[in-house]
Short mmCIF file of C-alpha atoms in Angstrom, two decimals:
data_model
loop_
_atom_site.label_atom_id
_atom_site.label_comp_id
_atom_site.label_asym_id
_atom_site.label_seq_id
_atom_site.Cartn_x
_atom_site.Cartn_y
_atom_site.Cartn_z
CA MET A 1 11.44 -9.64 -8.98
CA SER A 2 7.79 -9.20 -10.01
CA PRO A 3 5.50 -8.28 -7.11
CA ASN A 4 2.57 -10.07 -8.74
CA LYS A 5 2.51 -13.31 -10.67
CA HIS A 6 -0.33 -11.95 -12.82
CA ASP A 7 1.20 -8.58 -13.66
CA GLY A 8 0.78 -9.44 -17.34
CA LEU A 9 -2.98 -9.16 -16.84
CA PHE A 10 -2.63 -5.48 -16.03
CA LYS A 11 -0.41 -4.80 -19.03
CA THR A 12 -2.66 -6.28 -21.69
CA ALA A 13 -6.26 -6.11 -20.46
CA PRO A 14 -8.59 -3.94 -22.59
CA PHE A 15 -10.76 -1.38 -20.83
CA VAL A 16 -13.30 1.32 -21.62
CA ILE A 17 -13.11 4.86 -20.22
CA ILE A 18 -16.42 6.57 -19.31
CA ASP A 19 -16.52 10.35 -19.70
CA GLY A 20 -16.84 12.41 -16.53
CA THR A 21 -14.90 13.45 -13.45
CA MET A 22 -14.30 10.84 -10.76
CA ILE A 23 -11.88 10.01 -7.95
CA VAL A 24 -11.44 6.93 -5.78
CA MET A 25 -10.97 7.37 -2.01
CA LYS A 26 -9.65 4.44 0.04
CA PHE A 27 -9.81 4.35 3.85
CA GLY A 28 -8.21 1.63 5.96
CA GLY A 29 -9.57 -0.03 9.06
CA SER A 30 -8.13 2.47 11.54
CA SER A 31 -9.87 5.30 9.65
CA VAL A 32 -13.29 3.72 10.31
CA ALA A 33 -12.48 2.08 13.65
CA ASN A 34 -15.37 3.61 15.62
CA ALA A 35 -18.23 6.09 15.46
CA GLU A 36 -15.97 9.12 15.91
CA ARG A 37 -13.71 8.05 13.03
CA ILE A 38 -16.67 7.23 10.79
CA ARG A 39 -18.08 10.72 11.37
CA HIS A 40 -14.71 12.21 10.48
CA VAL A 41 -14.33 10.15 7.29
CA ALA A 42 -17.90 11.00 6.30
CA LYS A 43 -17.00 14.71 6.47
CA ILE A 44 -13.98 14.09 4.25
CA ILE A 45 -16.15 12.26 1.70
CA GLN A 46 -18.70 15.10 1.78
CA ALA A 47 -15.92 17.62 1.15
CA TYR A 48 -15.14 15.83 -2.13
CA THR A 49 -18.67 15.26 -3.47
CA GLU A 50 -18.08 17.52 -6.48
CA GLU A 51 -15.22 15.21 -7.58
CA ARG A 52 -17.72 12.28 -7.65
CA PRO A 53 -15.87 9.92 -5.32
CA VAL A 54 -16.07 6.15 -5.24
CA VAL A 55 -15.19 5.12 -1.67
CA VAL A 56 -13.39 1.87 -0.83
CA LEU A 57 -13.42 0.75 2.82
CA SER A 58 -11.68 -1.85 4.94
CA ALA A 59 -13.28 -3.56 7.93
CA MET A 60 -13.80 -1.47 11.06
CA GLY A 61 -10.81 -1.42 13.41
CA ASP A 62 -10.21 -4.84 15.00
CA THR A 63 -13.10 -6.58 13.24
CA THR A 64 -10.95 -9.00 11.23
CA ASP A 65 -9.09 -10.05 14.39
CA TYR A 66 -12.43 -10.53 16.18
CA LEU A 67 -13.69 -12.70 13.32
CA LEU A 68 -10.60 -14.90 13.36
CA GLU A 69 -10.84 -15.22 17.16
CA ALA A 70 -14.48 -16.30 16.74
CA ALA A 71 -13.35 -18.87 14.16
CA ASP A 72 -10.79 -20.31 16.60
CA LEU A 73 -13.52 -20.66 19.22
CA ALA A 74 -15.86 -22.27 16.69
CA VAL A 75 -13.25 -24.90 15.80
CA GLN A 76 -13.23 -25.72 19.52
CA GLY A 77 -17.02 -26.06 19.48
CA ARG A 78 -18.10 -22.66 20.84
CA VAL A 79 -20.05 -20.02 18.87
CA ASP A 80 -19.52 -16.44 20.06
CA ILE A 81 -19.94 -13.29 17.94
CA GLY A 82 -20.03 -10.98 20.97
CA ASN A 83 -17.07 -8.75 20.06
CA VAL A 84 -18.13 -8.29 16.42
CA GLU A 85 -21.76 -7.74 17.35
CA GLN A 86 -21.00 -5.25 20.14
CA LEU A 87 -18.64 -3.14 18.01
CA HIS A 88 -21.10 -2.76 15.14
CA LEU A 89 -24.35 -2.39 17.11
CA ASP A 90 -22.79 0.08 19.56
CA THR A 91 -21.34 2.07 16.64
CA ALA A 92 -24.69 2.13 14.83
CA LYS A 93 -26.38 3.32 18.02
CA GLU A 94 -23.79 6.04 18.59
CA LEU A 95 -24.15 7.20 14.98
CA GLY A 96 -27.92 7.21 15.29
CA VAL A 97 -28.50 4.87 12.35
CA ASP A 98 -30.62 1.76 11.95
CA VAL A 99 -28.84 -0.75 9.73
CA PRO A 100 -30.99 -3.87 9.27
CA ALA A 101 -28.48 -5.13 6.68
CA ILE A 102 -25.88 -5.44 9.46
CA GLN A 103 -28.33 -7.41 11.61
CA GLU A 104 -28.84 -9.76 8.66
CA LEU A 105 -25.09 -10.22 8.27
CA LEU A 106 -24.67 -10.92 11.99
CA GLY A 107 -27.28 -13.67 11.68
CA GLU A 108 -25.48 -15.08 8.64
CA LEU A 109 -22.17 -14.94 10.53
CA LYS A 110 -23.64 -16.86 13.47
CA THR A 111 -24.95 -19.54 11.10
CA LEU A 112 -21.50 -19.87 9.50
CA LEU A 113 -19.77 -20.20 12.86
CA THR A 114 -22.31 -22.82 13.93
CA GLY A 115 -21.38 -24.84 10.86
CA ILE A 116 -17.67 -24.47 11.66
CA SER A 117 -18.32 -25.59 15.25
CA MET A 118 -20.08 -28.72 14.04
CA LEU A 119 -17.32 -29.66 11.58
CA ARG A 120 -14.51 -28.50 13.91
CA GLU A 121 -12.66 -27.37 10.79
CA LEU A 122 -11.80 -24.06 9.10
CA THR A 123 -10.77 -24.35 5.44
CA LYS A 124 -9.20 -21.53 3.41
CA ARG A 125 -12.45 -21.17 1.50
CA THR A 126 -14.49 -20.85 4.70
CA ARG A 127 -11.95 -18.45 6.18
CA ASP A 128 -12.39 -16.09 3.22
CA TYR A 129 -16.16 -16.20 3.65
CA LEU A 130 -15.72 -15.51 7.36
CA VAL A 131 -13.43 -12.47 7.12
CA SER A 132 -15.57 -10.92 4.37
CA PHE A 133 -18.17 -9.95 6.98
CA GLY A 134 -15.93 -7.13 8.23
CA GLU A 135 -15.82 -5.21 4.95
CA ARG A 136 -19.46 -5.97 4.20
CA MET A 137 -20.63 -4.49 7.50
CA SER A 138 -18.28 -1.51 7.20
CA VAL A 139 -19.73 -0.29 3.88
CA ARG A 140 -23.30 -0.70 5.11
CA MET A 141 -22.52 1.37 8.20
CA MET A 142 -20.91 4.19 6.22
CA ALA A 143 -23.64 4.31 3.57
CA ALA A 144 -26.32 4.49 6.26
CA TYR A 145 -24.55 7.29 8.12
CA LEU A 146 -23.94 9.36 4.98
CA ALA A 147 -27.62 9.01 4.07
CA LYS A 148 -28.59 10.15 7.57
CA GLU A 149 -26.35 13.21 7.10
CA GLY A 150 -28.07 14.10 3.82
CA THR A 151 -25.54 12.66 1.37
CA ALA A 152 -26.91 10.04 -1.02
CA ALA A 153 -24.81 6.88 -0.79
CA LYS A 154 -25.18 3.23 -1.79
CA PHE A 155 -23.19 0.29 -0.50
CA TYR A 156 -21.77 -2.32 -2.85
CA ASP A 157 -20.12 -5.63 -2.17
CA ALA A 158 -17.15 -5.95 -4.54
CA TRP A 159 -18.89 -8.54 -6.72
CA ASP A 160 -21.81 -6.14 -7.25
CA ILE A 161 -19.49 -4.06 -9.45
CA GLY A 162 -17.93 -7.04 -11.19
CA ILE A 163 -14.78 -7.66 -9.16
CA VAL A 164 -14.08 -11.33 -9.86
CA SER A 165 -11.04 -13.42 -9.04
CA ASP A 166 -9.57 -16.87 -9.36
CA SER A 167 -10.19 -19.46 -6.64
CA ASN A 168 -6.86 -19.15 -4.84
CA TYR A 169 -8.44 -18.59 -1.44
CA MET A 170 -6.69 -16.15 0.95
CA ALA A 171 -4.52 -14.85 -1.92
CA ALA A 172 -6.81 -14.56 -4.94
CA GLU A 173 -5.82 -12.76 -8.14
CA LEU A 174 -8.20 -10.63 -10.19
CA LEU A 175 -9.43 -11.86 -13.55
CA ASP A 176 -9.03 -9.97 -16.80
CA GLU A 177 -12.76 -9.27 -17.11
CA VAL A 178 -12.78 -6.80 -14.22
CA TRP A 179 -11.64 -4.13 -16.69
CA GLN A 180 -14.99 -4.37 -18.51
CA ASN A 181 -17.19 -5.24 -15.52
CA ILE A 182 -16.36 -2.21 -13.38
CA PRO A 183 -17.10 0.51 -16.00
CA LYS A 184 -20.33 -1.32 -16.86
CA ALA A 185 -21.43 -1.26 -13.21
CA LEU A 186 -20.30 2.28 -12.31
CA GLY A 187 -20.57 4.06 -15.66
CA THR A 188 -23.88 5.74 -14.83
CA TYR A 189 -22.37 7.16 -11.64
CA LYS A 190 -19.35 8.61 -13.38
CA SER A 191 -21.47 10.09 -16.16
CA GLY A 192 -23.66 11.80 -13.54
CA SER A 193 -27.00 10.04 -14.06
CA GLU A 194 -26.58 8.06 -10.82
CA LYS A 195 -26.22 10.38 -7.82
CA ALA A 196 -25.59 8.07 -4.84
CA ILE A 197 -21.91 7.78 -3.85
CA PRO A 198 -20.76 4.14 -4.19
CA ILE A 199 -19.31 2.75 -0.95
CA VAL A 200 -17.46 -0.43 -1.97
CA THR A 201 -15.86 -3.24 0.00
CA GLY A 202 -12.10 -3.53 -0.32
CA PHE A 203 -10.09 -6.75 -0.07
CA ILE A 204 -12.81 -9.20 -1.17
CA ALA A 205 -14.14 -10.63 -4.44
CA LYS A 206 -15.99 -13.66 -5.79
CA ASP A 207 -14.70 -16.36 -8.08
CA LYS A 208 -16.51 -17.60 -11.20
CA LYS A 209 -18.45 -20.09 -9.08
CA GLY A 210 -19.80 -17.30 -6.87
CA THR A 211 -17.64 -18.19 -3.87
CA ILE A 212 -16.23 -15.33 -1.78
CA THR A 213 -12.46 -14.86 -1.95
CA THR A 214 -9.96 -12.45 -0.40
CA LEU A 215 -7.21 -10.69 -2.34
CA GLY A 216 -4.38 -11.24 0.14
CA ARG A 217 -1.72 -8.70 1.10
CA GLY A 218 -2.54 -5.19 -0.06
CA GLY A 219 -6.00 -6.37 -1.11
CA SER A 220 -7.88 -3.20 -0.16
CA ASP A 221 -5.33 -1.04 -1.99
CA LEU A 222 -5.70 -3.30 -5.02
CA SER A 223 -9.49 -2.94 -4.88
CA ALA A 224 -9.11 0.84 -4.98
CA THR A 225 -6.54 0.96 -7.76
CA ILE A 226 -8.35 -1.48 -10.05
CA ILE A 227 -11.56 0.55 -9.68
CA GLY A 228 -9.72 3.80 -10.35
CA ALA A 229 -7.75 2.43 -13.29
CA ALA A 230 -10.72 0.67 -14.90
CA MET A 231 -12.90 3.78 -14.56
CA GLY A 232 -10.24 6.18 -15.81
CA ALA A 233 -10.41 8.09 -12.55
CA ASP A 234 -8.71 11.47 -12.33
CA GLU A 235 -6.99 10.35 -9.13
CA ILE A 236 -6.88 7.52 -6.61
CA GLN A 237 -6.53 8.70 -3.01
CA THR A 238 -5.39 6.55 -0.11
CA TRP A 239 -5.98 8.21 3.26
CA LYS A 240 -3.57 7.66 6.15
CA ASP A 241 -2.53 9.44 9.36
CA VAL A 242 0.54 11.31 8.00
CA ASP A 243 0.95 14.10 5.44
CA GLY A 244 1.78 11.71 2.61
CA ILE A 245 4.95 9.75 1.91
CA MET A 246 7.70 10.94 4.25
CA THR A 247 11.45 11.26 3.70
CA SER A 248 11.77 8.76 6.55
CA ASP A 249 9.77 7.28 9.41
CA PRO A 250 8.84 10.31 11.58
CA ARG A 251 8.98 8.07 14.64
CA VAL A 252 12.70 7.64 13.96
CA VAL A 253 13.62 10.96 12.32
CA SER A 254 11.94 13.90 14.03
CA ASP A 255 12.53 16.28 11.11
CA ALA A 256 11.28 13.91 8.41
CA HIS A 257 9.08 15.79 5.96
CA PRO A 258 6.58 14.90 3.21
CA VAL A 259 7.77 14.12 -0.30
CA GLY A 260 5.62 15.96 -2.82
CA GLU A 261 6.09 13.55 -5.71
CA VAL A 262 7.40 10.02 -6.19
CA THR A 263 7.26 7.62 -9.12
CA TYR A 264 5.43 4.29 -9.10
CA GLU A 265 8.82 2.57 -9.14
CA GLU A 266 10.09 4.55 -6.13
CA ALA A 267 6.86 3.91 -4.22
CA GLN A 268 7.12 0.19 -4.92
CA GLU A 269 10.69 0.09 -3.61
CA LEU A 270 9.69 2.07 -0.51
CA ALA A 271 6.92 -0.42 0.20
CA MET A 272 9.27 -3.37 -0.37
CA PHE A 273 11.73 -1.99 2.15
CA GLY A 274 9.48 -1.12 5.06
CA ALA A 275 7.64 2.13 4.32
CA GLN A 276 3.87 2.24 4.85
CA VAL A 277 2.92 3.04 1.27
CA LEU A 278 0.61 1.15 -1.12
CA HIS A 279 1.44 -2.54 -1.47
CA PRO A 280 3.55 -3.07 -4.63
CA ARG A 281 0.97 -5.33 -6.33
CA SER A 282 -1.69 -2.62 -5.99
CA MET A 283 0.38 -0.27 -8.18
CA LEU A 284 0.04 -2.49 -11.25
CA PRO A 285 -3.41 -1.34 -12.45
CA CYS A 286 -2.59 2.37 -12.16
CA ARG A 287 0.78 1.88 -13.85
CA LYS A 288 -1.07 0.38 -16.82
CA THR A 289 -3.30 3.43 -17.21
CA GLY A 290 -1.03 6.14 -15.78
CA THR A 291 -3.63 6.96 -13.13
CA PRO A 292 -2.02 9.07 -10.37
CA VAL A 293 -2.26 7.96 -6.74
CA ARG A 294 -2.28 10.52 -3.94
CA VAL A 295 -1.43 9.68 -0.32
CA LYS A 296 -3.43 12.01 1.94
CA ASN A 297 -3.70 12.69 5.69
CA SER A 298 -7.16 12.11 7.13
CA TYR A 299 -6.24 14.38 10.07
CA ASN A 300 -5.10 17.22 7.80
CA ILE A 301 -7.28 17.22 4.70
CA LYS A 302 -5.91 20.57 3.47
CA SER A 303 -2.43 19.08 3.06
CA PRO A 304 -1.79 18.19 -0.60
CA GLY A 305 -0.11 14.94 0.44
CA SER A 306 2.19 13.00 -1.91
CA ILE A 307 1.36 12.10 -5.48
CA ILE A 308 2.62 8.91 -7.15
CA VAL A 309 3.12 9.22 -10.91
CA GLU A 310 4.92 7.47 -13.76
CA LYS A 311 7.71 10.07 -14.10
CA HIS A 312 8.88 13.08 -12.12
CA SER A 313 7.34 16.28 -13.47
CA GLY A 314 10.57 18.22 -12.87
CA GLU A 315 14.18 17.37 -12.19
CA ARG A 316 14.59 14.06 -10.43
CA PRO A 317 15.89 14.57 -6.88
CA LEU A 318 19.16 12.97 -5.83
CA VAL A 319 17.43 11.26 -2.86
CA THR A 320 13.71 10.73 -2.32
CA ALA A 321 13.49 8.88 1.00
CA ILE A 322 15.27 6.58 3.45
CA THR A 323 13.67 3.53 5.01
CA SER A 324 14.64 0.41 6.93
CA VAL A 325 13.65 -3.18 7.59
CA LYS A 326 14.81 -4.79 10.82
CA ASN A 327 15.21 -8.38 11.94
CA ILE A 328 16.66 -9.90 8.80
CA SER A 329 19.34 -12.58 8.38
CA LEU A 330 22.46 -12.17 6.26
CA ILE A 331 23.64 -15.38 4.54
CA ASP A 332 27.18 -15.55 3.11
CA ILE A 333 27.94 -18.43 0.72
CA GLU A 334 31.47 -19.01 -0.59
CA SER A 335 32.76 -21.77 -2.85
CA SER A 336 36.29 -21.50 -4.23
CA ARG A 337 35.82 -24.78 -6.08
CA MET A 338 33.25 -23.01 -8.29
CA LEU A 339 35.86 -20.53 -9.57
CA GLY A 340 35.38 -20.29 -13.32
CA ALA A 341 32.60 -22.89 -13.25
CA ALA A 342 29.23 -22.17 -14.85
CA GLY A 343 26.07 -22.34 -12.77
CA PHE A 344 27.27 -21.16 -9.36
CA LEU A 345 24.34 -18.78 -8.92
CA ALA A 346 21.93 -21.29 -10.43
CA HIS A 347 22.97 -23.85 -7.80
CA ILE A 348 22.25 -21.35 -5.04
CA PHE A 349 18.97 -19.95 -6.35
CA ASN A 350 17.62 -23.42 -7.02
CA GLN A 351 17.89 -24.18 -3.29
CA PHE A 352 15.93 -21.05 -2.40
CA LEU A 353 13.30 -22.02 -4.98
CA LYS A 354 13.11 -25.54 -3.57
CA TRP A 355 12.37 -24.23 -0.08
CA ASN A 356 10.16 -21.34 -1.28
CA ILE A 357 12.30 -18.70 0.44
CA SER A 358 12.28 -15.13 -0.85
CA ILE A 359 15.52 -13.10 -1.11
CA ASP A 360 15.49 -9.37 -0.33
CA VAL A 361 18.88 -7.97 -1.40
CA ILE A 362 21.93 -9.64 -2.89
CA ALA A 363 25.61 -8.94 -3.69
CA THR A 364 27.77 -11.34 -5.69
CA SER A 365 31.33 -12.02 -6.81
CA GLU A 366 32.90 -14.88 -8.82
CA VAL A 367 32.82 -17.41 -5.96
CA SER A 368 30.75 -15.81 -3.20
CA VAL A 369 27.23 -14.54 -2.65
CA SER A 370 25.80 -12.47 0.21
CA LEU A 371 22.04 -12.16 0.50
CA THR A 372 19.33 -11.43 3.01
CA VAL A 373 16.09 -13.12 4.04
CA ALA A 374 13.45 -12.27 6.64
CA GLY A 375 14.71 -13.08 10.12
CA LYS A 376 11.74 -15.32 10.92
CA THR A 377 12.45 -17.55 7.90
CA ASP A 378 12.93 -21.23 8.73
CA LEU A 379 16.39 -22.10 7.35
CA SER A 380 16.56 -25.66 8.70
CA GLY A 381 15.98 -27.25 5.30
CA LEU A 382 17.81 -24.68 3.17
CA LEU A 383 21.16 -24.57 4.98
CA PRO A 384 22.15 -28.25 4.50
CA ASP A 385 21.41 -27.88 0.77
CA LEU A 386 23.48 -24.68 0.55
CA GLU A 387 26.36 -26.36 2.38
CA ARG A 388 26.62 -28.83 -0.52
CA VAL A 389 27.47 -25.82 -2.72
CA GLY A 390 29.96 -24.08 -0.45
CA ASP A 391 30.78 -22.69 2.99
CA VAL A 392 27.76 -21.00 4.58
CA ASN A 393 27.71 -18.39 7.34
CA VAL A 394 24.43 -17.00 8.75
CA LYS A 395 24.41 -13.72 10.67
CA LYS A 396 21.16 -12.86 12.45
CA ASP A 397 19.79 -9.62 13.92
CA LYS A 398 20.67 -7.49 10.90
CA ALA A 399 18.78 -4.64 9.23
CA ILE A 400 18.43 -3.29 5.69
CA VAL A 401 18.67 0.49 5.37
CA THR A 402 17.54 1.59 1.92
CA ILE A 403 18.08 4.91 0.18
CA ILE A 404 15.49 5.56 -2.55
CA CYS A 405 17.44 7.69 -4.98
CA ASP A 406 18.56 8.38 -8.51
CA ALA A 407 21.00 5.49 -8.79
CA ALA A 408 22.38 7.00 -12.02
CA ARG A 409 24.03 9.53 -9.69
CA SER A 410 24.94 6.97 -7.05
CA SER A 411 28.54 8.18 -6.67
CA GLY A 412 27.41 11.41 -5.05
CA THR A 413 24.93 9.64 -2.81
CA LEU A 414 27.47 7.04 -1.71
CA ALA A 415 30.17 9.65 -1.10
CA LEU A 416 27.90 11.65 1.21
CA SER A 417 26.61 8.49 2.90
CA PHE A 418 29.95 6.85 3.62
CA ALA A 419 31.51 10.11 4.80
CA ALA A 420 28.70 10.56 7.32
CA LEU A 421 28.79 6.92 8.47
CA GLU A 422 32.59 6.91 8.81
CA LYS A 423 32.44 10.04 10.94
CA GLU A 424 30.04 8.27 13.30
CA GLY A 425 32.03 5.01 13.36
CA ILE A 426 29.43 2.91 11.52
CA ASN A 427 30.68 0.02 9.36
CA VAL A 428 28.43 -1.21 6.55
CA GLN A 429 28.47 -5.02 6.26
CA MET A 430 27.08 -5.26 2.73
CA ILE A 431 25.92 -2.92 -0.02
CA SER A 432 23.54 -3.64 -2.89
CA GLN A 433 22.33 -1.42 -5.72
CA GLY A 434 18.91 -2.53 -6.93
CA ALA A 435 18.31 -3.51 -10.53
CA SER A 436 15.43 -1.00 -10.56
CA LYS A 437 18.03 1.81 -10.46
CA VAL A 438 16.15 3.63 -7.71
CA ASN A 439 17.59 2.12 -4.55
CA ILE A 440 20.86 1.50 -2.71
CA SER A 441 20.71 -0.77 0.33
CA PHE A 442 23.11 -1.16 3.25
CA ILE A 443 23.21 -4.03 5.76
CA VAL A 444 23.93 -3.00 9.35
CA ASN A 445 23.32 -4.41 12.81
CA ASN A 446 19.74 -4.29 14.07
CA ASP A 447 20.61 -2.05 17.00
CA GLU A 448 22.32 0.42 14.65
CA ALA A 449 19.47 0.76 12.14
CA ASP A 450 17.64 3.77 13.59
CA ARG A 451 20.91 5.61 14.18
CA VAL A 452 22.05 4.91 10.61
CA VAL A 453 18.74 6.23 9.24
CA LYS A 454 19.14 9.41 11.27
CA ILE A 455 22.75 9.91 10.14
CA LEU A 456 21.89 9.37 6.47
CA HIS A 457 18.81 11.60 6.64
CA LYS A 458 20.88 14.44 8.09
CA ALA A 459 23.63 13.96 5.50
CA LEU A 460 21.36 13.60 2.47
CA PHE A 461 18.55 16.02 3.34
CA GLY A 462 20.65 18.53 5.23
#
């Protein structure tokens, strides 16, 4: 299943590489949540000035939530930017910076909310315009603080460096021309003639008509990877609060440890099945160019973190990591009357297409199919249609436990896994080996998921 309907764009788009060293550093909202965190991130950026970083930022902390709350109030006829205004003005004061550009944006935000309050309506287009204020204020704050601390920096809204998208508001896709636009805008910085560090908004873009859009899930990661790939960066860094990609969730497995190296494919599967890694769609630009992505810890900058590459540099490990997704539903469909008949799977998948329901994992036989969907999925329309195909049984409160591994050696992995689970009295309800050849997934009860992860981690990582 393709994680991006426009993945062809990233396979065929031409681009120009500018000579010079450069990295891209991406920081999420929690990394710039307040004055203390902004000071800390600024020190990290300053530690990498020789690598000529381009910095991509999300909105500060809870800003996006505050903006959406303000929109809800505006639809009810009340204009209130108090939470957004207080967070940014208090932060600027604590940092000791004067940011008139933020004051201008706050005035623009109030005008927008006034318009919403008069119309009592919030369209997708207006919502994108609204939430863009968070990223736009974030980059202005960081650029001002870096300048105060003696580091030349310049803020850019995404469209200033040529990041353009289609007009699919709230889930826009980048256009092919970004590959030429970005090097044209940032080429002088990479070559060394421009000194100020670019601080760029993540998540947002403009369409060809000049209307602000947002890039949907994983949008800030995508902003970082398209900049890094288009510029031929030496490395794209995404900064989190752990020492890279872990063998499992450290909140579940106390002895989980960082994985030094994973492939793009493994990282995509980890993200699909619950791990907090880059969103799968954001991997597409760097896969096109082979640009490595490093996951770093903003609380431990000396840690090398985890690097994501096209292929393992050494021998591929038997198992890379174990992750889980809870609260899924298992659907069993059986139809003995379809024995030997063509189109059994087509009948089933057509119903899922009709109701726009995504399938996570699947196992099939001649007359039966078992598959999983997110537990919150509305099945009220789908189930009657499936029942026309065969007998349907839905089991809720299940979990997917996924082993990211070398599936070419799956016999060894499965032998160790089943021996450990049998010893602990755990019965697996379904097993699926992914077509990507890097994952094996088990379905277990929700309340068993953490225990299963712990058992497998001990068995497979010793």
